Short mmCIF file of C-alpha atoms in Angstrom, two decimals:
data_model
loop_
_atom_site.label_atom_id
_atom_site.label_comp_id
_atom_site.label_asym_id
_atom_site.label_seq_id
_atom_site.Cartn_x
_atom_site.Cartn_y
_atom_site.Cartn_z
CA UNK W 1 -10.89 -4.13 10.10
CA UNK W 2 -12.59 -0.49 9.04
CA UNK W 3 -15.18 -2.61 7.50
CA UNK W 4 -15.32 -4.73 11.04
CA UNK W 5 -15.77 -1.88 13.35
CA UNK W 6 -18.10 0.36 11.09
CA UNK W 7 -20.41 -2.93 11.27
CA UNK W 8 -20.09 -2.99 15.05
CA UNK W 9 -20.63 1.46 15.38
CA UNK W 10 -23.69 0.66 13.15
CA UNK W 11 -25.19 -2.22 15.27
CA UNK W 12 -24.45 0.31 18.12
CA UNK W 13 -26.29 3.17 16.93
CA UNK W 14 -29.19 1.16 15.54
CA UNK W 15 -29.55 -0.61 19.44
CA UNK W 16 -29.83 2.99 21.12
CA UNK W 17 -31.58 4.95 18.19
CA UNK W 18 -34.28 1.47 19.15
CA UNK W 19 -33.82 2.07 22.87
CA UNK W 20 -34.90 5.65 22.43
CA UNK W 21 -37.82 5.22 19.97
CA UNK W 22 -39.11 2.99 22.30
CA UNK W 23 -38.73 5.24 25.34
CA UNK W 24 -40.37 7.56 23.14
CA UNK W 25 -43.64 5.53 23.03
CA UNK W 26 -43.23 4.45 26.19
CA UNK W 27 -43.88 8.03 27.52
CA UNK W 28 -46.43 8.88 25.27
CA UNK W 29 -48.42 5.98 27.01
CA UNK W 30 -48.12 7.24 30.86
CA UNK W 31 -48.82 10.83 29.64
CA UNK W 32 -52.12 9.42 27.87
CA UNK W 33 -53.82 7.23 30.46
CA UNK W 34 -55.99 4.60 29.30
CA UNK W 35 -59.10 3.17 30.75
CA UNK W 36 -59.27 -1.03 31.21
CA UNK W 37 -61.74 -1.08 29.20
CA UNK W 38 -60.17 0.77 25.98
CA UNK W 39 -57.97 -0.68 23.65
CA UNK W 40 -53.80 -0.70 23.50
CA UNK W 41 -52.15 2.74 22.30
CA UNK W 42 -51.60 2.02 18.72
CA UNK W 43 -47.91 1.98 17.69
CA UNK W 44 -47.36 5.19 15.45
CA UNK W 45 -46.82 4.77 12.34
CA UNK W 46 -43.68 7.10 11.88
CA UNK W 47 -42.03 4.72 14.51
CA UNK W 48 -42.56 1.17 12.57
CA UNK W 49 -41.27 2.87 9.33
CA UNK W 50 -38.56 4.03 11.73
CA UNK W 51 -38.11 0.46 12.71
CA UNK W 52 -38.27 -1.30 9.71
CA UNK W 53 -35.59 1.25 8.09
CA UNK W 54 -33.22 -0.13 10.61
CA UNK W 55 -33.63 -3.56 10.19
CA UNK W 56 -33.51 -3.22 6.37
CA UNK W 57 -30.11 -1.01 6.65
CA UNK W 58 -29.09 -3.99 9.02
CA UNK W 59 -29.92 -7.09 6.66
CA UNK W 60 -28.24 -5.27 3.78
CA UNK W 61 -24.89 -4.10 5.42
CA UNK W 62 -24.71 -7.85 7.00
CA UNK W 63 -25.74 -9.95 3.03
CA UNK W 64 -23.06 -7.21 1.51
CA UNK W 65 -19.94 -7.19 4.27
CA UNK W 66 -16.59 -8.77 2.27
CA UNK W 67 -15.04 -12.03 2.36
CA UNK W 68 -11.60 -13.32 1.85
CA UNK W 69 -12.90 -15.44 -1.21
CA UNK W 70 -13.99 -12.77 -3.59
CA UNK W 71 -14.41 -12.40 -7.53
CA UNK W 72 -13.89 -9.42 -9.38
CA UNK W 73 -14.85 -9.24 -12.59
CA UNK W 74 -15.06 -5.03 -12.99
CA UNK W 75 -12.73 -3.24 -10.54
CA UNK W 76 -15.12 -0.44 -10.53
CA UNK W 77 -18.84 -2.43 -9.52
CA UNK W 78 -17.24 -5.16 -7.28
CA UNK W 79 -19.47 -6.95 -5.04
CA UNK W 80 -18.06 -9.14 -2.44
CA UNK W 81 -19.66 -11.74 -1.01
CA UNK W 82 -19.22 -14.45 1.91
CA UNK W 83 -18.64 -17.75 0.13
CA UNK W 84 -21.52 -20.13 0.05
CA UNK W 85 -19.23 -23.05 1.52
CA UNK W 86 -18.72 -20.92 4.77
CA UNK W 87 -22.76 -20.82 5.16
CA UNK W 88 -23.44 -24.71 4.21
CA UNK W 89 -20.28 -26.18 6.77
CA UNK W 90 -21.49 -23.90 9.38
CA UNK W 91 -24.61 -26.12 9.42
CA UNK W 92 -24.30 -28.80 12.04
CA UNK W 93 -26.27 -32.38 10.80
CA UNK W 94 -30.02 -31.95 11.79
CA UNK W 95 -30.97 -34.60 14.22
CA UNK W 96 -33.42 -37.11 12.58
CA UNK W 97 -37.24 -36.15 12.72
CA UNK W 98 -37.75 -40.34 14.45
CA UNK W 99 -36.04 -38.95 17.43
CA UNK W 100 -39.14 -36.89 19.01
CA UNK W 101 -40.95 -39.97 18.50
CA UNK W 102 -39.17 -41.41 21.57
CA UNK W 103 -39.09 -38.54 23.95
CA UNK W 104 -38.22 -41.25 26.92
CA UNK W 105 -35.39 -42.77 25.15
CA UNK W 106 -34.07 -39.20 23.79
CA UNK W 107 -34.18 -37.98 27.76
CA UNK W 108 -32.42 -40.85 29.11
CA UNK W 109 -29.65 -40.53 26.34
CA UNK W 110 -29.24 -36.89 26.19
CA UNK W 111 -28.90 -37.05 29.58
CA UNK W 112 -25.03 -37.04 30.35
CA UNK W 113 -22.03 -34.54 31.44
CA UNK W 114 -20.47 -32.71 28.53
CA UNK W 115 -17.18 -32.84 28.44
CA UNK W 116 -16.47 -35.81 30.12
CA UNK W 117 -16.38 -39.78 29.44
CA UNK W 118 -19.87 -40.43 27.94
CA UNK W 119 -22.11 -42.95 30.01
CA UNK W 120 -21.98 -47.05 28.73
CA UNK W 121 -24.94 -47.13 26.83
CA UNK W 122 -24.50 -48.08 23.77
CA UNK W 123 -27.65 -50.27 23.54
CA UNK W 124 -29.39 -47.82 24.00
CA UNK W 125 -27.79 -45.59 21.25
CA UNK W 126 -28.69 -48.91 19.12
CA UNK W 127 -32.30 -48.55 20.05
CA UNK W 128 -32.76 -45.10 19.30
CA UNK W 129 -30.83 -45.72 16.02
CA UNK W 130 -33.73 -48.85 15.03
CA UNK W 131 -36.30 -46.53 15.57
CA UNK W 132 -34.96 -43.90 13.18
CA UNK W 133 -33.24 -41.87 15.82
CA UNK W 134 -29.91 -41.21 13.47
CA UNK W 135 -27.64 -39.67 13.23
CA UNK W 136 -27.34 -39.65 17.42
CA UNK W 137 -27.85 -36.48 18.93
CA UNK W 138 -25.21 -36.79 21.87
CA UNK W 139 -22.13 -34.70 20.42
CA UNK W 140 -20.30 -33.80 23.18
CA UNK W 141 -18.66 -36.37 25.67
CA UNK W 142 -15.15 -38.37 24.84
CA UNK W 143 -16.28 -42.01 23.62
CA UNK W 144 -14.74 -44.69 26.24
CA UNK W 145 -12.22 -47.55 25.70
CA UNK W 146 -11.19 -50.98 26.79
CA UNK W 147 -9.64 -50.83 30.14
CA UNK W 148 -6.98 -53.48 28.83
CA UNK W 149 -6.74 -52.90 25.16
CA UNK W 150 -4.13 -55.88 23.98
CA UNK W 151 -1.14 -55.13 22.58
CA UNK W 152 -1.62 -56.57 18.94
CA UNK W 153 -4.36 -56.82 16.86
CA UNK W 154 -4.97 -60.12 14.24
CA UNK W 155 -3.63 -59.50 10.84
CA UNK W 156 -5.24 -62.47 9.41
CA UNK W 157 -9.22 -61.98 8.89
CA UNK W 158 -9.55 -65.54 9.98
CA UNK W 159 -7.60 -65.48 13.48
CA UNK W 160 -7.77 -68.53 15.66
CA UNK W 161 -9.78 -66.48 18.06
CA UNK W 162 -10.52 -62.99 18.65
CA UNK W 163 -8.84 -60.82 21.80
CA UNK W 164 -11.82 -59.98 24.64
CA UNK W 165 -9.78 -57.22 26.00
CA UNK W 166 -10.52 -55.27 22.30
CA UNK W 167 -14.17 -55.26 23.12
CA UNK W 168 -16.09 -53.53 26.15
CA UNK W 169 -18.55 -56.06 27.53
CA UNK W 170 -20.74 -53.80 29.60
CA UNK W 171 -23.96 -54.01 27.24
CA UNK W 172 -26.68 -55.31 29.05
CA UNK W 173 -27.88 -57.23 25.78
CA UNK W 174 -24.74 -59.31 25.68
CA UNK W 175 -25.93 -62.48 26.85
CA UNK W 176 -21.96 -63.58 26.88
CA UNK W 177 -19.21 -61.39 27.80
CA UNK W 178 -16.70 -62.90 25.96
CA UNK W 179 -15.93 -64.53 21.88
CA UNK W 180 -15.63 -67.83 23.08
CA UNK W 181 -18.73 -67.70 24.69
CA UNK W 182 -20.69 -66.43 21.82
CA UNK W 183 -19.15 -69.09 19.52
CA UNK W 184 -19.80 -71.99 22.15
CA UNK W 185 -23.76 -70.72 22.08
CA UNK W 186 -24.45 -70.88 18.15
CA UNK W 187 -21.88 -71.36 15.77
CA UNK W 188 -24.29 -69.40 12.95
CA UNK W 189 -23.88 -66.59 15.07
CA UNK W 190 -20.03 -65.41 12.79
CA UNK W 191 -17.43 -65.61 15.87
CA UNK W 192 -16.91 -69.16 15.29
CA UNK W 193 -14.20 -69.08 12.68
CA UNK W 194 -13.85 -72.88 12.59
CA UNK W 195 -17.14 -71.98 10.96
CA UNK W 196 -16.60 -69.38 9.23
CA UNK W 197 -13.73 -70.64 7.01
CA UNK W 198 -15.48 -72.75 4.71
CA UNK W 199 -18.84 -70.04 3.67
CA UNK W 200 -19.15 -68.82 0.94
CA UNK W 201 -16.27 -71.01 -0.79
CA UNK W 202 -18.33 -74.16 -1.94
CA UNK W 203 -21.13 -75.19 -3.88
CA UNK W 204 -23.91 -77.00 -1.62
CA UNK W 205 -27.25 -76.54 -3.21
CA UNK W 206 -28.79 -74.24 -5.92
CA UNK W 207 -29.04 -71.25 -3.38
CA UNK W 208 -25.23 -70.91 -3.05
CA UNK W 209 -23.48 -68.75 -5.40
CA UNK W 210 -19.70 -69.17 -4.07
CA UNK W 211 -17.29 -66.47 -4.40
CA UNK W 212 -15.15 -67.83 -7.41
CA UNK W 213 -18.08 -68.47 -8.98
CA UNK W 214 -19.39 -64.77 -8.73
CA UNK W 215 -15.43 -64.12 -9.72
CA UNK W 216 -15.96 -65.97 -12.57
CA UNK W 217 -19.52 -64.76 -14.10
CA UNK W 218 -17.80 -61.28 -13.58
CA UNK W 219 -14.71 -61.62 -15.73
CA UNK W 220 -17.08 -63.85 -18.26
CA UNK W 221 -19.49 -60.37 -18.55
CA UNK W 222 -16.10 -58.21 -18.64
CA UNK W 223 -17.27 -56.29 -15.26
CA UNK W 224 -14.52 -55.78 -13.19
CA UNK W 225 -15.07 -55.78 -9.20
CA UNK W 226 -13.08 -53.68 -6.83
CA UNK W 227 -15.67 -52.26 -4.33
CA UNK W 228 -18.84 -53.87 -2.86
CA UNK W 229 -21.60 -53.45 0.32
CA UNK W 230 -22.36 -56.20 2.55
CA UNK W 231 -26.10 -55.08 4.31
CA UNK W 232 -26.31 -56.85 6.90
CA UNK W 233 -23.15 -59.02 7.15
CA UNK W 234 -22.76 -60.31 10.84
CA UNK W 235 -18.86 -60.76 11.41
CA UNK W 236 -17.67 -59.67 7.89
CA UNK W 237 -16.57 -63.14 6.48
CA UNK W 238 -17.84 -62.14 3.19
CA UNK W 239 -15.80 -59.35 3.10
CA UNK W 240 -12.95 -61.44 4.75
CA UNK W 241 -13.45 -63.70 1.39
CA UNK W 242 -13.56 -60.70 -0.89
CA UNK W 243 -10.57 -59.42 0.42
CA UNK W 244 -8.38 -62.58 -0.72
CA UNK W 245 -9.45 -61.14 -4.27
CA UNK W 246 -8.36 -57.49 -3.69
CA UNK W 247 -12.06 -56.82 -3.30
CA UNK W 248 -12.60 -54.17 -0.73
CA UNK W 249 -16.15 -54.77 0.60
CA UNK W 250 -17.75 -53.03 3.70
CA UNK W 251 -20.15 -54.42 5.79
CA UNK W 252 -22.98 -52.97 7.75
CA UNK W 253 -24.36 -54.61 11.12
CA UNK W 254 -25.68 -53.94 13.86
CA UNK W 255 -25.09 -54.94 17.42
CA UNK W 256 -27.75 -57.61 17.92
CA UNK W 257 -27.42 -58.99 21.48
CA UNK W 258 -23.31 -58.96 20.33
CA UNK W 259 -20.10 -57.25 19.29
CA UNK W 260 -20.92 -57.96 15.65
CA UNK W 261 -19.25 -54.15 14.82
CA UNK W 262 -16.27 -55.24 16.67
CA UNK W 263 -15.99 -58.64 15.52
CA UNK W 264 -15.53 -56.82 11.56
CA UNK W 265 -13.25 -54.06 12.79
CA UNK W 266 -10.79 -57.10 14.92
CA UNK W 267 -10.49 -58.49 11.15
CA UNK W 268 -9.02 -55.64 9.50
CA UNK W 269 -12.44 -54.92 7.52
CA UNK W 270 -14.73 -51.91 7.71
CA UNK W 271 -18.09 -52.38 9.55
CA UNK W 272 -20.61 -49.63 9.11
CA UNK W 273 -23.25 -49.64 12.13
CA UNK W 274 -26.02 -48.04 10.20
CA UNK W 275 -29.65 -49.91 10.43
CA UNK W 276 -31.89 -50.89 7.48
CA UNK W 277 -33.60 -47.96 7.03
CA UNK W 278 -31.32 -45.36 6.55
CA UNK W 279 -30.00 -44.66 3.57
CA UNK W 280 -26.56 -45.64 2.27
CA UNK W 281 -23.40 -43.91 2.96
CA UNK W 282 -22.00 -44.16 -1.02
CA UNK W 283 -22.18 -41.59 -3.73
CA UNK W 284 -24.49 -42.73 -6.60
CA UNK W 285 -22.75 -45.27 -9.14
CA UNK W 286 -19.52 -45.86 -7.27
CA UNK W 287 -19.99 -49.50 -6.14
CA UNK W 288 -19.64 -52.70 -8.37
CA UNK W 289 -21.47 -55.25 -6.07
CA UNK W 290 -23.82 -54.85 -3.05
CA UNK W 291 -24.95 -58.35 -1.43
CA UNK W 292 -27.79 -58.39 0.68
CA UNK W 293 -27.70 -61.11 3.65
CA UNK W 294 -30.33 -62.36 6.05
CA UNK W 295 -30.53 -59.17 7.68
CA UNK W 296 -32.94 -58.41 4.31
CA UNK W 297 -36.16 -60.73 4.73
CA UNK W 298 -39.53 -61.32 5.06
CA UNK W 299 -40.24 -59.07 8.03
CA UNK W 300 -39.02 -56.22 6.51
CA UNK W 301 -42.31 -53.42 5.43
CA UNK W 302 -42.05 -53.81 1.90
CA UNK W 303 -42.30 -50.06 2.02
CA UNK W 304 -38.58 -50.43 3.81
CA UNK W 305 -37.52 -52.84 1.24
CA UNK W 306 -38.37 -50.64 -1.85
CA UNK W 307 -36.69 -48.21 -0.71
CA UNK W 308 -33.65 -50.56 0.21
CA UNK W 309 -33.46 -51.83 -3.49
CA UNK W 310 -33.82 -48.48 -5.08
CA UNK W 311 -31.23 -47.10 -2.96
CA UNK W 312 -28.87 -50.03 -3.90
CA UNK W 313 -29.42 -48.71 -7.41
CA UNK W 314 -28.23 -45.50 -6.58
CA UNK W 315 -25.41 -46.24 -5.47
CA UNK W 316 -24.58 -49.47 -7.33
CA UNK W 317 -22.66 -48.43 -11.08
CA UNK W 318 -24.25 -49.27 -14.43
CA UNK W 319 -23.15 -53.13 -15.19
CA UNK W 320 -22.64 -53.19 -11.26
CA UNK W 321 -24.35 -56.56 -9.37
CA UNK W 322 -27.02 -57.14 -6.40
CA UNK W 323 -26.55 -59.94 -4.97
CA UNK W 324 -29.63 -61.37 -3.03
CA UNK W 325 -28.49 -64.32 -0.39
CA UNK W 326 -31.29 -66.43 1.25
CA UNK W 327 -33.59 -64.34 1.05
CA UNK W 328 -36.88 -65.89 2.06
CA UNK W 329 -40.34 -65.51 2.68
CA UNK W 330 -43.78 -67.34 2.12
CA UNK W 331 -43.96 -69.02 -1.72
CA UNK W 332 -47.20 -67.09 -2.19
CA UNK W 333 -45.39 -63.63 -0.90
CA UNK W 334 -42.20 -64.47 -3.36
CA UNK W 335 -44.70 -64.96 -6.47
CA UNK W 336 -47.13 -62.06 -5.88
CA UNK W 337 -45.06 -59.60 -4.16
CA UNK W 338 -41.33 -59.79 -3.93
CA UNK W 339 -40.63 -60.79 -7.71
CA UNK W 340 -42.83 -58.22 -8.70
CA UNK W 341 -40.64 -55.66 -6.61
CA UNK W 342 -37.61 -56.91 -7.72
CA UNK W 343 -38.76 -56.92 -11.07
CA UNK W 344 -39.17 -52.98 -11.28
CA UNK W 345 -35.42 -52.51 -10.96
CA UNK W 346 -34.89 -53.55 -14.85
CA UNK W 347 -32.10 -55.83 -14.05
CA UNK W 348 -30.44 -58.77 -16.17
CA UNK W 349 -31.26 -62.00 -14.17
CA UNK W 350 -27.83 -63.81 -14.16
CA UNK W 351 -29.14 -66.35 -11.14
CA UNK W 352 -32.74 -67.21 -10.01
CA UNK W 353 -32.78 -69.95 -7.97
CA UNK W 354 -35.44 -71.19 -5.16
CA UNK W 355 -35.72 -74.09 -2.19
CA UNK W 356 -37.96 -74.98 0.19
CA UNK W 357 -37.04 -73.60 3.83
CA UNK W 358 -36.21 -76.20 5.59
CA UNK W 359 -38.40 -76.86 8.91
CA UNK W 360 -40.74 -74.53 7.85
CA UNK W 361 -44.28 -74.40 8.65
CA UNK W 362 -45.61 -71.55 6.87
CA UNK W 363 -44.55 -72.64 3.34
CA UNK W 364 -42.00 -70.55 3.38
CA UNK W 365 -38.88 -71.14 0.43
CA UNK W 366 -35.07 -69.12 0.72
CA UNK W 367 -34.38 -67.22 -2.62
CA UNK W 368 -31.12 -66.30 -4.23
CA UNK W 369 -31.09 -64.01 -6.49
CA UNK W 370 -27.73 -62.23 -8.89
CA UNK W 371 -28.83 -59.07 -10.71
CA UNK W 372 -26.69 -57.13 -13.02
CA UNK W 373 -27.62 -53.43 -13.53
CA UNK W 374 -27.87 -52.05 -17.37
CA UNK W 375 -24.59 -50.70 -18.78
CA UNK W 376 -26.70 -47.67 -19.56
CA UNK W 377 -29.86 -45.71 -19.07
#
């Protein structure tokens, strides 16, 4: 408290002893007229060391006022000091540097009431968060709910259908504005379950790698799997799948035109809404499998997709798996480019297989690709 209030007297007497050196020169001015044409009054000298022996007493007293967390060492030439974790957690998250390269967008979405429910525009937070804009800037309004949220939630990760009331249909990019809609318009789109059931659980050409397969060239290579990313994973039925083998997966998407974030959270799974770009939420060398889905193509900038597969290496453990699904592009592109790319990560090729896309014009062939990260490096 002493400590406290001598801080405050000095602060005090440092603002007046200012107040009165500049009075001081102030005077000196009016009593020493000055024609327009001749230069300012030079600031004396005796005043700036004046100056600049208050700020220093200042910045000392504040980098040398105690803490609660102190260590001692010598009773007699202690030194407290305020603890480093205070400073850092007093930082709030910088906004991302993309954001200023949308000023329009950035108005429109900054533009709300604080305190109150925030406006229903979540595209729009989507569209900032494409172009780099993330994390979101908007920190202060309460996030809104389902008028009618329903009274139980699906246990099962493959429900007969999902409940509408769980969802808020308001986007102007839904096209439907319910789950039955969206499953009636494509089936490929993940919220037809009828659908959904059989992925990932047979073997229909060389690009599939089903799940007890992947179990299964695990266990052979004594790797054990427990956690895994799914980039990209629509509805989360791959997680859904890993789940039935105590696999805890999480799965990021995005909300393309559809409650895809939703649609993983309704099935007891973890969806992460976090776009291409940015760079994974995971401490390095925690995760044993990371599968990339269609999300990761062609149209990514390789630039983009370099940096995708090296930060999937960070974050993947040693003897962990990448798992590339479909993955496709021009034959040319695959030979020259993308194996190339691939290639730099050092990884044990456990699958390699390739097919013509079907329909395609451009030449273009699906790839699927299982890579197993060293032990060691």
């Amino acid at each position: 408290m002493g400590v406290t209030m001598g801080l405050n007297l000095l602060l005090l007497l440092a603002m007046v002893a200012t107040n009165i050196l500049s009075l001081y020169h102030l005077s000196t001015t009016i009593q020493s007229p000055q024609s327009p044409s001749s230069q300012p009054f030079p600031i004396p000298e005796h005043l700036i060391r004046q100056l600049q022996t208050i700020r220093a007493a200042i910045s000392h007293h504040m980098h040398n006022q105690p803490s609660t967390d102190t260590t001692t060492t010598d009773d007699s030439n202690s030194k407290p000091t305020i603890p480093s974790d205070l400073l850092l957690y007093a930082q709030l998250s910088p906004i991302a540097s993309s954001c200023h390269n949308h000023p329009d967008l950035l108005h429109k979405y900054m533009t709300y009431t604080p305190f109150s429910l925030c406006p229903q525009d979540s595209d729009l937070g989507e569209t900032l968060i494409l172009h780099g804009c993330h994390p979101l800037p908007r920190r202060r309004c309460f996030s809104r709910t389902p008028s009618k949220p329903p009274n139980s939630l699906p246990v099962n990760p493959f429900p007969s259908s999902f409940p509408d009331s769980a969802v808020i249909w308001s986007s102007p990019k839904f096209s439907c504005k319910s789950f039955s809609c969206l499953a009636q318009s494509n089936p490929n789109l993940g919220f037809d379950i009828t659908h959904e059931i059989s992925r990932f659980t047979s073997y229909k050409t060389e690009l599939d790698l089903p799940i007890p397969q992947l179990v299964q060239i695990a266990k052979s290579a004594n790797s054990v799997l427990r956690l895994g990313i799914d980039i990209g994973g629509g509805t989360g039925t791959f997680a859904a799948r890993m789940k039935e083998h105590n696999v805890t997966v999480l799965t990021t998407t995005m909300n393309f035109n559809a409650p895809y974030n939703e649609a993983v959270a309704l099935r007891g799974l973890l969806p992460l809404h976090v776009p291409l770009q940015q760079r994974l939420p995971m401490f390095d060398g925690v995760m044993d499998l990371v599968r990339c889905g269609r999300a990761v193509n062609r149209w990514i900038p390789l630039t983009m997709m370099e940096f995708l597969l090296f930060d999937v290496d960070r974050v993947l453990r040693g003897g962990g798996y990448l798992w590339l699904d479909h993955f496709f592009g021009k034959a040319v592109d695959l030979e020259k480019v993308y194996a190339p790319l691939i290639g730099k990560l050092g990884y044990k090729k456990v699958k390699w297989a390739t097919a013509s896309k079907p329909d395609s014009k451009n030449g273009e062939v699906y790839l699927t690709v299982l890579l197993q990260k060293p032990v060691s490096r």
